[in-house]
Amino acid sequence: MVLVFAELGNGNLKKTSLEVAAYAAELAKNKNTECIAVAIGNANAGELEKLGNCGIKKVLHADDDKLNSVYSKAYSKIITEAAKNNNADTVVLSHNSTGKTIAPRIAIKMNAALLPGVSSLPDGNNFSKTVFSGKATAQLAAKTNTVVITLNPNSFKPHLTSDTASVEKINVSIDAKDFDYEITGTEKESEGMVPLPEAEIVVSGGRGLKGPENWAIVEDLAKVLNATTACSRPVADIGWRPHHEHVGQTGITIKPNLYIAIGISGAIQHLAGVNQSKCIVVINKDPEAPFFKAADYGIVGDAFDVVPKLTEAIKQIKSS
Amino acid sequence: MKILVCISKVPDTTTKISFTDNNSKFNEDKVQFIINPYDEWYALVRALELKETLDGTVTVINVGKADNEQIIRKALALGADDAVRVDTDPADAFTVANEIAAYAKPENYDIILTGKETINYNSGVVAGMIAELLDLPYVSLASKLDVDGNNLKIEREIEGMKETLKVAMPCVIGAQKGMAEARIPNMRGILASKTKPVKIIAPITNEIHVQSVSFSLPPEKGAVKLFSPDNVKDLAEALHNEAKVF
């Protein structure tokens, strides 16, 4: 049996939940076994049934309004119990902030091998995972019979059907000590934008933009593409842009379909964080910028001239 | 206050990655090794800042063989009081967590701090495993940490959101950018580091859960397709019709 954790945010399934559900269903099919999902916290009407679209037949629902935020102890306890009660030997989560926090606990509780951040279905017993911050790929094999897998966001595209899943409420025994911290506040950082690790299109700016007051051209391009904005490390370090926008080896690693780098030279540390992007576009006035070697498309030119033209051209294609 | 900082040895961020032994081992030839940046810049420096303002001790722990001494001395030069090295070459994250938890258990640290992930394996699972093995609260991806009586006040940066929370000590924290600013060791620190104690202890187990079977490098990119700044429209068309990315 494969058990997948389908995470909710404000009562809705997260995008990563559809990815892991589809991945887990496919994994179960290949192993000739069943796959069930577990969800924690309140869900909006009809939401959990949608997991059927990804090939899940049954969803276990720990419907408790005290569990609408992630608590590493409580969540890992519920998921581990669900795995034990259903004889699951494989547990799948997303390699997002929640998965990274609770998967290690689940693996220890189940005495299972933890395969973190895998990017595809296994080839035999081997799971691939990017290592060295995107500079290489490793094949990992579990040495135990039970495994906990976390799937990298944007690695697996769900093929949706119109099937629906049945939902079964489960009782959970959670007490005060399972809440290992008290959440005192939350604040949205990039209002209206898809979070960077989940974004399919990312528009990123570097020192070539000369100052924070010039970011409007980046934001305009991002807006027309419905993209998330990002930046290089020097730009975050000098305070032109917030730290949470920094992509690269010591910032956030991303894997979008399209990455547009504007005024970024392409230091090896930056490339490490973005080189898994499916398509890379580089706009830089220096023809020797190392980023061009890692790019699919490029323009050698002045960003202040090129980027507004690109925004306009995309706008026209989109409206035609 | 008693703080344990877990540090890992990783190749310098500018390293060109290659493999040997039929692509089963990382090629260490001519590679410069450093303390994992998340462990050093954020976890260790914040621990040192807390020690400086609130009194206490900072111990660093590393799981690795004798050639890790160099990065341990760097941590001592930055200001850690003493160090522990578990003398084994760890094959997976579970080994590292198991060894650190076994050492930490009787020591009753108030805070166990480490970086959010290493820049070579990028898994970010050791801290969570230590927390589970010691049955302690765990906060990952912390970008700010302050002490408030017996609690820590923490800010976390997660997907598009900032979260503030309160956690009681003892606890395990994974640190990321924002928690502190990187430091450079001074001459006094470097001299003092040479005589600070490094305790070498034997591993408790050789149990491993995950084997790294082989490694590969990403396929070479084809040549970049360049457009003239006068034909930006053509780039937009190529992205739409050829790459089909919007």
Coordinates of C-alpha atoms in Angstrom, one line a residue:
Chain A
M1 CA 0.0 0.0 0.0
V2 CA 1.1 3.5 -0.8
L3 CA 0.0 6.4 1.4
V4 CA 0.2 10.0 0.1
F5 CA -0.1 13.1 2.2
A6 CA -2.3 15.7 0.5
E7 CA -1.7 19.0 2.1
L8 CA -4.4 21.6 2.5
G9 CA -4.0 25.4 2.6
N10 CA -7.0 27.5 3.6
G11 CA -9.2 24.4 3.0
N12 CA -8.0 23.9 -0.6
L13 CA -5.6 21.3 -1.9
K14 CA -2.2 22.8 -2.7
K15 CA -0.8 22.5 -6.2
T16 CA 2.0 20.2 -4.8
S17 CA -0.7 17.9 -3.4
L18 CA -2.0 17.1 -6.9
E19 CA 1.6 16.4 -8.0
V20 CA 2.3 14.0 -5.1
A21 CA -1.1 12.3 -5.4
A22 CA -0.6 11.6 -9.1
Y23 CA 2.9 10.4 -8.4
A24 CA 1.9 8.1 -5.6
A25 CA -1.0 6.7 -7.7
E26 CA 1.4 5.9 -10.5
L27 CA 3.9 4.4 -8.1
A28 CA 1.2 2.2 -6.6
K29 CA 0.1 1.1 -10.1
N30 CA 3.6 0.1 -11.0
K31 CA 3.9 -1.9 -7.8
N32 CA 0.5 -3.5 -8.3
T33 CA -0.9 -2.1 -5.2
E34 CA -3.4 0.5 -4.0
C35 CA -2.9 4.1 -3.1
I36 CA -4.8 6.1 -0.4
A37 CA -4.4 9.7 0.6
V38 CA -4.5 11.3 4.0
A39 CA -5.5 15.0 4.6
I40 CA -5.2 17.0 7.8
G41 CA -7.3 20.0 8.9
N42 CA -10.5 21.5 7.5
A43 CA -11.3 21.1 3.8
N44 CA -13.7 23.0 1.7
A45 CA -16.7 21.1 0.3
G46 CA -15.8 18.9 -2.6
E47 CA -12.1 19.6 -2.4
L48 CA -10.8 16.2 -1.2
E49 CA -13.0 14.4 -3.7
K50 CA -10.8 16.1 -6.4
L51 CA -7.9 13.8 -5.4
G52 CA -9.8 11.2 -7.5
N53 CA -8.7 13.3 -10.5
C54 CA -5.2 12.2 -9.8
G55 CA -6.0 8.5 -9.5
I56 CA -6.7 8.3 -5.7
K57 CA -9.8 6.2 -4.7
K58 CA -9.9 6.9 -1.0
V59 CA -9.0 9.8 1.2
L60 CA -8.6 9.6 5.0
H61 CA -9.5 12.9 6.5
A62 CA -8.3 14.0 10.0
D63 CA -10.8 16.9 10.1
D64 CA -9.8 18.9 13.1
D65 CA -9.8 22.7 13.2
K66 CA -6.9 22.7 15.6
L67 CA -4.8 21.2 12.8
N68 CA -5.2 23.9 10.2
S69 CA -1.5 24.9 10.6
V70 CA 1.4 22.4 10.3
Y71 CA 2.7 21.1 13.6
S72 CA 5.6 18.7 12.9
K73 CA 4.8 16.4 15.8
A74 CA 1.1 16.2 15.3
Y75 CA 1.2 15.8 11.5
S76 CA 3.9 13.2 11.6
K77 CA 2.0 11.2 14.2
I78 CA -1.2 11.2 12.2
I79 CA 0.4 10.3 8.9
T80 CA 2.5 7.5 10.6
E81 CA -0.6 6.1 12.3
A82 CA -2.5 6.1 9.0
A83 CA 0.4 4.3 7.3
K84 CA 0.5 1.7 10.1
N85 CA -3.3 1.2 10.1
N86 CA -3.3 0.6 6.4
N87 CA -0.1 -1.5 6.1
A88 CA 1.5 1.1 3.9
D89 CA 5.1 0.4 3.1
T90 CA 5.6 3.6 1.1
V91 CA 4.7 7.2 2.2
V92 CA 4.8 10.1 -0.3
L93 CA 5.0 13.8 0.5
S94 CA 6.0 16.9 -1.3
H95 CA 9.5 18.2 -0.8
N96 CA 8.1 21.6 0.2
S97 CA 8.5 23.3 3.5
T98 CA 5.9 21.0 5.1
G99 CA 7.3 17.8 3.7
K100 CA 10.8 18.7 4.6
T101 CA 9.6 19.3 8.2
I102 CA 7.6 16.2 8.8
A103 CA 9.1 13.5 6.5
P104 CA 12.2 13.0 8.7
R105 CA 10.0 12.4 11.7
I106 CA 7.8 9.9 9.8
A107 CA 10.9 8.1 8.5
I108 CA 12.3 7.6 12.0
K109 CA 9.0 6.5 13.4
M110 CA 8.6 3.9 10.7
N111 CA 12.2 3.0 10.6
A112 CA 12.0 3.7 6.9
A113 CA 14.6 4.9 4.4
L114 CA 13.9 8.6 3.6
L115 CA 14.4 9.5 -0.1
P116 CA 14.3 13.3 -0.1
G117 CA 13.6 15.5 -3.0
V118 CA 13.3 12.8 -5.7
S119 CA 12.4 14.1 -9.2
S120 CA 10.9 11.1 -11.0
L121 CA 9.4 7.6 -10.7
P122 CA 12.0 5.0 -9.8
D123 CA 14.0 3.1 -12.4
G124 CA 14.0 -0.3 -10.8
N125 CA 14.9 0.4 -7.2
N126 CA 16.7 3.6 -8.0
F127 CA 15.2 7.0 -7.4
S128 CA 16.9 10.1 -9.0
K129 CA 17.5 13.2 -7.0
T130 CA 19.4 16.4 -7.9
V131 CA 22.5 16.9 -5.7
F132 CA 25.2 19.5 -5.5
S133 CA 22.6 22.2 -5.7
G134 CA 21.5 21.2 -9.2
K135 CA 25.0 20.6 -10.6
A136 CA 24.5 16.8 -10.7
T137 CA 22.0 14.0 -10.2
A138 CA 22.3 11.0 -7.9
Q139 CA 20.6 7.6 -8.0
L140 CA 19.4 6.6 -4.6
A141 CA 18.4 3.1 -3.4
A142 CA 16.6 2.3 -0.2
K143 CA 18.2 -0.3 2.0
T144 CA 14.9 -0.9 4.0
N145 CA 11.5 -2.4 3.0
T146 CA 9.6 0.7 4.0
V147 CA 10.3 4.1 2.4
V148 CA 9.3 7.7 2.8
I149 CA 9.6 9.7 -0.4
T150 CA 9.5 13.5 -0.8
L151 CA 8.9 14.6 -4.4
N152 CA 10.5 17.8 -5.7
P153 CA 7.8 20.4 -6.6
N154 CA 7.3 20.9 -10.4
S155 CA 8.8 17.5 -11.1
F156 CA 5.7 15.4 -12.0
K157 CA 2.8 16.6 -14.1
P158 CA -0.5 15.1 -13.0
H159 CA -2.7 13.8 -15.8
L160 CA -6.1 14.6 -14.5
T161 CA -9.3 12.6 -15.0
S162 CA -12.8 13.3 -13.9
D163 CA -12.9 10.5 -11.3
T164 CA -13.7 11.4 -7.7
A165 CA -12.4 10.0 -4.5
S166 CA -14.4 8.8 -1.5
V167 CA -13.6 10.6 1.8
E168 CA -13.6 8.8 5.1
K169 CA -13.2 10.8 8.4
I170 CA -10.6 9.4 10.8
N171 CA -10.2 10.0 14.5
V172 CA -6.9 11.1 15.7
S173 CA -5.5 11.0 19.2
I174 CA -3.7 14.3 19.5
D175 CA -2.8 15.9 22.8
A176 CA -1.1 19.1 23.9
K177 CA 2.4 17.8 23.6
D178 CA 1.9 17.1 19.9
F179 CA 1.8 20.8 19.3
D180 CA 5.5 21.4 19.4
Y181 CA 5.3 25.2 18.9
E182 CA 2.7 28.0 18.9
I183 CA 2.2 29.8 15.6
T184 CA 1.8 33.5 16.5
G185 CA 1.5 35.1 13.1
T186 CA 1.6 34.7 9.3
E187 CA 2.2 37.3 6.7
K188 CA 2.0 36.9 2.9
E189 CA 5.2 38.0 1.2
S190 CA 4.5 38.1 -2.5
E191 CA 0.9 39.0 -2.7
G192 CA -0.9 37.4 -5.6
M193 CA 2.2 35.5 -6.9
V194 CA 2.7 31.8 -7.0
P195 CA 5.4 30.9 -4.4
L196 CA 8.9 30.6 -6.1
P197 CA 9.4 26.8 -5.6
E198 CA 6.1 26.1 -7.3
A199 CA 6.2 28.8 -10.0
E200 CA 6.1 27.7 -13.6
I201 CA 7.5 31.0 -15.0
V202 CA 10.1 33.1 -13.1
V203 CA 11.4 36.5 -14.1
S204 CA 14.6 37.3 -12.3
G205 CA 16.8 40.5 -12.1
G206 CA 20.4 41.1 -11.2
R207 CA 22.9 43.9 -10.7
G208 CA 22.6 44.8 -14.3
L209 CA 19.4 46.6 -13.4
K210 CA 21.5 49.2 -11.6
G211 CA 19.1 49.9 -8.7
P212 CA 15.9 48.9 -7.0
E213 CA 14.0 51.8 -8.6
N214 CA 14.4 50.1 -12.0
W215 CA 12.5 46.9 -11.1
A216 CA 9.3 48.0 -12.8
I217 CA 10.4 46.4 -16.1
V218 CA 10.9 43.1 -14.3
E219 CA 7.6 43.3 -12.6
D220 CA 5.8 44.3 -15.8
L221 CA 7.2 41.3 -17.7
A222 CA 6.3 39.0 -14.8
K223 CA 2.8 40.4 -14.7
V224 CA 2.1 39.7 -18.4
L225 CA 3.4 36.2 -18.0
N226 CA 1.7 35.6 -14.7
A227 CA 5.2 34.8 -13.4
T228 CA 6.9 35.1 -10.0
T229 CA 9.7 37.5 -9.6
A230 CA 13.2 36.5 -8.3
C231 CA 16.7 38.0 -8.0
S232 CA 20.3 37.1 -7.8
R233 CA 22.2 36.9 -4.5
P234 CA 24.1 40.3 -4.8
V235 CA 20.8 42.1 -5.3
A236 CA 19.3 40.5 -2.2
D237 CA 22.5 41.1 -0.2
I238 CA 22.6 44.9 -1.0
G239 CA 19.0 45.1 -0.1
W240 CA 17.5 46.0 -3.5
R241 CA 15.2 43.0 -3.2
P242 CA 13.9 40.9 -0.3
H243 CA 15.9 37.8 0.7
H244 CA 13.0 35.5 -0.1
E245 CA 13.4 36.3 -3.8
H246 CA 17.0 35.1 -3.9
V247 CA 17.4 32.1 -6.2
G248 CA 20.7 30.2 -6.4
Q249 CA 22.9 27.7 -4.5
T250 CA 22.4 29.4 -1.1
G251 CA 18.9 30.7 -1.8
I252 CA 16.0 28.9 -3.3
T253 CA 16.4 26.2 -6.0
I254 CA 13.8 26.4 -8.6
K255 CA 12.6 24.3 -11.5
P256 CA 10.2 26.4 -13.6
N257 CA 9.2 25.8 -17.3
L258 CA 10.6 29.2 -18.1
Y259 CA 13.3 31.2 -16.4
I260 CA 14.1 34.7 -17.7
A261 CA 17.3 36.2 -16.3
I262 CA 17.8 40.0 -16.8
G263 CA 21.1 41.6 -16.0
I264 CA 22.4 38.5 -14.2
S265 CA 25.9 37.4 -15.3
G266 CA 25.4 33.8 -14.4
A267 CA 27.9 32.9 -11.6
I268 CA 28.2 29.2 -11.0
Q269 CA 26.4 29.6 -7.7
H270 CA 23.4 31.2 -9.4
L271 CA 23.3 28.6 -12.2
A272 CA 23.2 25.8 -9.6
G273 CA 19.9 27.1 -8.3
V274 CA 18.2 27.6 -11.7
N275 CA 19.8 25.2 -14.2
Q276 CA 17.0 22.7 -13.9
S277 CA 14.6 25.2 -15.5
K278 CA 13.2 23.7 -18.8
C279 CA 13.8 26.8 -20.8
I280 CA 16.3 29.6 -19.9
V281 CA 16.2 33.1 -21.5
V282 CA 19.1 35.4 -20.8
I283 CA 19.1 39.2 -21.5
N284 CA 22.4 40.8 -20.8
K285 CA 24.4 43.5 -22.4
D286 CA 27.7 41.6 -22.0
P287 CA 28.1 39.0 -24.7
E288 CA 30.7 37.3 -22.5
A289 CA 28.3 36.7 -19.6
P290 CA 28.7 33.1 -18.6
F291 CA 24.9 32.7 -18.4
F292 CA 24.6 32.6 -22.2
K293 CA 26.4 29.2 -22.1
A294 CA 23.5 27.8 -20.0
A295 CA 20.7 29.5 -21.9
D296 CA 18.3 28.3 -24.6
Y297 CA 17.5 31.8 -25.9
G298 CA 19.3 35.1 -25.4
I299 CA 19.5 38.7 -26.4
V300 CA 22.8 40.6 -26.1
G301 CA 21.4 44.1 -25.4
D302 CA 20.4 46.8 -23.0
A303 CA 17.7 45.4 -20.6
F304 CA 16.0 48.8 -20.4
D305 CA 15.5 48.7 -24.1
V306 CA 14.8 45.0 -24.6
V307 CA 12.6 44.0 -21.6
P308 CA 9.8 46.5 -22.3
K309 CA 9.8 45.4 -25.9
L310 CA 9.5 41.8 -24.8
T311 CA 6.7 42.5 -22.5
E312 CA 4.8 44.3 -25.3
A313 CA 5.4 41.5 -27.8
I314 CA 4.2 38.8 -25.3
K315 CA 1.1 41.0 -24.5
Q316 CA 0.3 41.1 -28.2
I317 CA 0.7 37.3 -28.7
K318 CA -1.5 36.7 -25.6
S319 CA -4.2 39.0 -26.8
S320 CA -4.3 37.7 -30.4
Chain B
M1 CA 22.7 28.4 27.7
K2 CA 24.1 25.3 26.0
I3 CA 24.0 25.2 22.2
L4 CA 25.1 22.5 19.9
V5 CA 25.7 23.4 16.2
C6 CA 25.9 20.6 13.7
I7 CA 28.3 21.3 10.8
S8 CA 28.9 19.5 7.6
K9 CA 31.8 19.5 5.2
V10 CA 30.9 20.4 1.6
P11 CA 32.8 21.4 -1.5
D12 CA 33.3 25.2 -2.0
T13 CA 30.4 26.8 -3.8
T14 CA 32.6 27.5 -7.0
T15 CA 33.6 23.8 -7.3
K16 CA 33.2 22.1 -10.7
I17 CA 31.5 18.8 -9.9
S18 CA 32.9 15.5 -11.3
F19 CA 32.8 11.9 -10.3
T20 CA 35.2 8.9 -10.1
D21 CA 35.0 5.1 -9.7
N22 CA 32.6 4.6 -12.5
N23 CA 30.5 7.6 -11.4
S24 CA 29.9 6.2 -7.9
K25 CA 32.0 8.7 -6.0
F26 CA 32.4 12.4 -5.8
N27 CA 35.8 13.4 -7.2
E28 CA 37.6 15.2 -4.3
D29 CA 40.8 15.8 -6.3
K30 CA 41.8 19.5 -6.0
V31 CA 38.5 20.4 -4.3
Q32 CA 38.5 23.0 -1.6
F33 CA 36.2 22.1 1.2
I34 CA 34.3 24.5 3.5
I35 CA 31.8 24.4 6.3
N36 CA 28.3 24.1 4.7
P37 CA 27.3 27.7 4.3
Y38 CA 23.9 27.3 6.0
D39 CA 25.6 25.7 9.0
E40 CA 28.3 28.4 9.2
W41 CA 26.8 31.7 8.1
Y42 CA 23.5 31.3 9.9
A43 CA 23.4 28.5 12.5
L44 CA 26.9 28.9 13.9
V45 CA 27.1 32.7 13.8
R46 CA 23.7 33.1 15.4
A47 CA 24.7 30.6 18.1
L48 CA 27.8 32.7 18.8
E49 CA 25.8 35.9 18.9
L50 CA 23.5 34.3 21.5
K51 CA 26.5 33.2 23.5
E52 CA 27.9 36.7 23.4
T53 CA 24.8 38.4 24.7
L54 CA 23.3 35.7 27.0
D55 CA 26.4 33.7 28.2
G56 CA 26.7 30.1 27.6
T57 CA 28.7 27.6 25.5
V58 CA 28.7 26.7 21.8
T59 CA 29.8 23.2 20.9
V60 CA 30.2 22.2 17.2
I61 CA 29.7 18.6 16.1
N62 CA 30.7 17.0 12.9
V63 CA 30.3 13.4 11.7
G64 CA 33.4 12.6 9.6
K65 CA 36.9 11.4 9.3
A66 CA 40.2 13.1 10.4
D67 CA 40.5 15.3 7.3
N68 CA 37.4 17.2 8.6
E69 CA 39.6 18.7 11.2
Q70 CA 40.2 21.7 9.0
I71 CA 36.6 22.8 8.9
I72 CA 36.2 22.0 12.6
R73 CA 39.2 24.4 13.4
K74 CA 37.5 27.1 11.3
A75 CA 34.4 26.8 13.5
L76 CA 36.5 27.1 16.6
A77 CA 38.4 30.1 15.1
L78 CA 35.0 31.8 14.6
G79 CA 34.4 31.4 18.3
A80 CA 32.9 28.0 19.2
D81 CA 34.2 26.8 22.5
D82 CA 34.8 23.2 21.7
A83 CA 34.1 20.5 19.2
V84 CA 33.1 16.9 18.8
R85 CA 33.9 14.7 15.8
V86 CA 32.2 11.4 15.4
D87 CA 34.9 9.3 13.6
T88 CA 33.1 7.8 10.7
D89 CA 32.5 8.6 7.0
P90 CA 28.7 8.8 7.0
A91 CA 26.9 7.1 4.1
D92 CA 23.5 8.8 4.5
A93 CA 21.6 11.4 6.5
F94 CA 20.2 8.8 8.9
T95 CA 23.8 7.9 10.0
V96 CA 24.6 11.5 10.6
A97 CA 21.3 12.1 12.6
N98 CA 21.7 8.9 14.6
E99 CA 25.3 9.7 15.7
I100 CA 24.5 13.3 16.6
A101 CA 21.3 12.4 18.5
A102 CA 23.2 9.7 20.4
Y103 CA 25.9 12.1 21.4
A104 CA 23.5 15.0 22.3
K105 CA 21.0 12.9 24.3
P106 CA 22.8 12.9 27.7
E107 CA 24.2 16.4 27.1
N108 CA 20.9 18.3 27.5
Y109 CA 21.5 21.1 25.0
D110 CA 19.0 24.0 25.1
I111 CA 19.2 24.5 21.3
I112 CA 20.5 22.2 18.6
L113 CA 21.1 24.3 15.5
T114 CA 22.0 23.4 12.0
G115 CA 21.6 24.7 8.5
K116 CA 18.4 24.1 6.5
E117 CA 20.3 21.8 4.2
T118 CA 23.7 21.0 2.9
I119 CA 24.8 22.3 -0.5
N120 CA 26.0 18.9 -1.7
Y121 CA 23.1 16.6 -0.8
N122 CA 20.4 19.3 -0.5
S123 CA 18.1 17.0 1.5
G124 CA 17.6 19.1 4.7
V125 CA 16.5 16.0 6.7
V126 CA 19.1 15.6 9.4
A127 CA 17.7 18.2 11.8
G128 CA 14.2 16.7 11.6
M129 CA 15.6 13.2 12.3
I130 CA 17.6 14.5 15.3
A131 CA 14.4 16.1 16.7
E132 CA 12.4 12.9 16.3
L133 CA 15.2 10.7 17.8
L134 CA 15.4 13.0 20.8
D135 CA 11.6 13.7 20.9
L136 CA 12.2 17.5 20.7
P137 CA 10.2 20.2 19.0
Y138 CA 11.5 21.0 15.5
V139 CA 11.3 24.3 13.5
S140 CA 12.7 24.2 10.0
L141 CA 13.6 27.0 7.6
A142 CA 14.1 29.6 10.4
S143 CA 15.2 33.0 9.2
K144 CA 15.3 34.8 12.6
L145 CA 15.8 33.5 16.1
D146 CA 15.6 35.3 19.4
V147 CA 15.6 34.0 23.0
D148 CA 12.6 35.0 25.2
G149 CA 12.9 33.4 28.6
N150 CA 12.6 29.7 28.2
N151 CA 11.2 30.1 24.7
L152 CA 12.6 31.0 21.3
K153 CA 10.8 33.5 19.1
I154 CA 11.3 32.4 15.5
E155 CA 10.5 33.7 12.0
R156 CA 10.3 31.2 9.2
E157 CA 10.3 31.9 5.5
I158 CA 8.2 29.3 3.7
E159 CA 6.6 29.3 0.2
G160 CA 5.5 33.0 -0.3
M161 CA 4.9 33.4 3.4
K162 CA 6.5 34.6 6.6
E163 CA 5.5 32.7 9.8
T164 CA 6.3 33.7 13.4
L165 CA 6.2 31.2 16.1
K166 CA 7.1 30.5 19.7
V167 CA 8.8 27.3 20.7
A168 CA 10.0 26.1 24.1
M169 CA 13.6 25.0 24.7
P170 CA 15.0 22.4 24.4
C171 CA 14.4 22.2 20.6
V172 CA 16.0 21.7 17.2
I173 CA 16.2 24.5 14.7
G174 CA 17.1 24.5 10.9
A175 CA 18.6 27.8 9.9
Q176 CA 18.4 29.7 6.6
K177 CA 19.3 33.1 5.2
G178 CA 18.4 36.0 7.4
M179 CA 19.3 34.6 10.8
A180 CA 22.8 36.1 10.9
E181 CA 25.5 37.7 8.8
A182 CA 28.6 35.7 7.9
R183 CA 31.7 36.4 9.9
I184 CA 35.4 36.1 9.2
P185 CA 37.7 34.7 11.9
N186 CA 40.1 37.2 13.4
M187 CA 43.8 36.5 14.2
R188 CA 43.0 36.0 17.9
G189 CA 40.3 33.5 17.0
I190 CA 42.6 31.6 14.7
L191 CA 45.3 31.4 17.3
A192 CA 42.9 30.3 20.1
S193 CA 41.4 27.6 17.8
K194 CA 44.6 25.7 17.7
T195 CA 44.3 24.8 21.4
K196 CA 40.6 24.4 21.8
P197 CA 39.5 20.9 22.6
V198 CA 38.2 18.5 19.9
K199 CA 36.8 15.4 21.3
I200 CA 36.9 12.4 18.9
I201 CA 34.3 9.7 19.6
A202 CA 33.6 6.4 18.0
P203 CA 30.4 5.8 16.0
I204 CA 27.6 3.9 17.7
T205 CA 26.3 2.1 14.6
N206 CA 26.9 1.4 10.9
E207 CA 23.3 1.0 10.0
I208 CA 22.4 2.9 6.8
H209 CA 19.1 3.5 5.1
V210 CA 19.9 5.0 1.8
Q211 CA 22.7 4.2 -0.6
S212 CA 23.9 6.6 -3.3
V213 CA 24.3 4.2 -6.2
S214 CA 25.6 6.5 -8.9
F215 CA 25.9 10.1 -10.0
S216 CA 25.6 11.8 -13.3
L217 CA 26.1 15.3 -14.7
P218 CA 23.3 17.2 -16.5
P219 CA 23.4 16.9 -20.3
E220 CA 25.3 19.6 -22.1
K221 CA 23.1 22.5 -23.3
G222 CA 22.9 23.1 -27.0
A223 CA 24.1 26.4 -28.2
V224 CA 22.1 29.4 -27.2
K225 CA 19.8 30.8 -29.8
L226 CA 20.5 34.5 -30.0
F227 CA 18.1 37.3 -31.2
S228 CA 19.0 40.8 -32.0
P229 CA 17.7 43.6 -29.7
D230 CA 15.9 44.9 -32.8
N231 CA 13.9 41.7 -33.2
V232 CA 12.6 41.1 -29.7
K233 CA 9.3 40.1 -31.2
D234 CA 11.0 37.0 -32.7
L235 CA 12.1 35.9 -29.2
A236 CA 8.5 36.2 -28.0
E237 CA 7.3 34.2 -31.0
A238 CA 10.0 31.5 -30.3
L239 CA 9.0 31.2 -26.7
H240 CA 5.4 30.9 -27.7
N241 CA 5.6 28.6 -30.8
E242 CA 8.8 26.7 -30.4
A243 CA 9.5 26.4 -26.7
K244 CA 5.7 26.6 -25.9
V245 CA 6.3 28.0 -22.5
F246 CA 3.5 30.5 -22.4

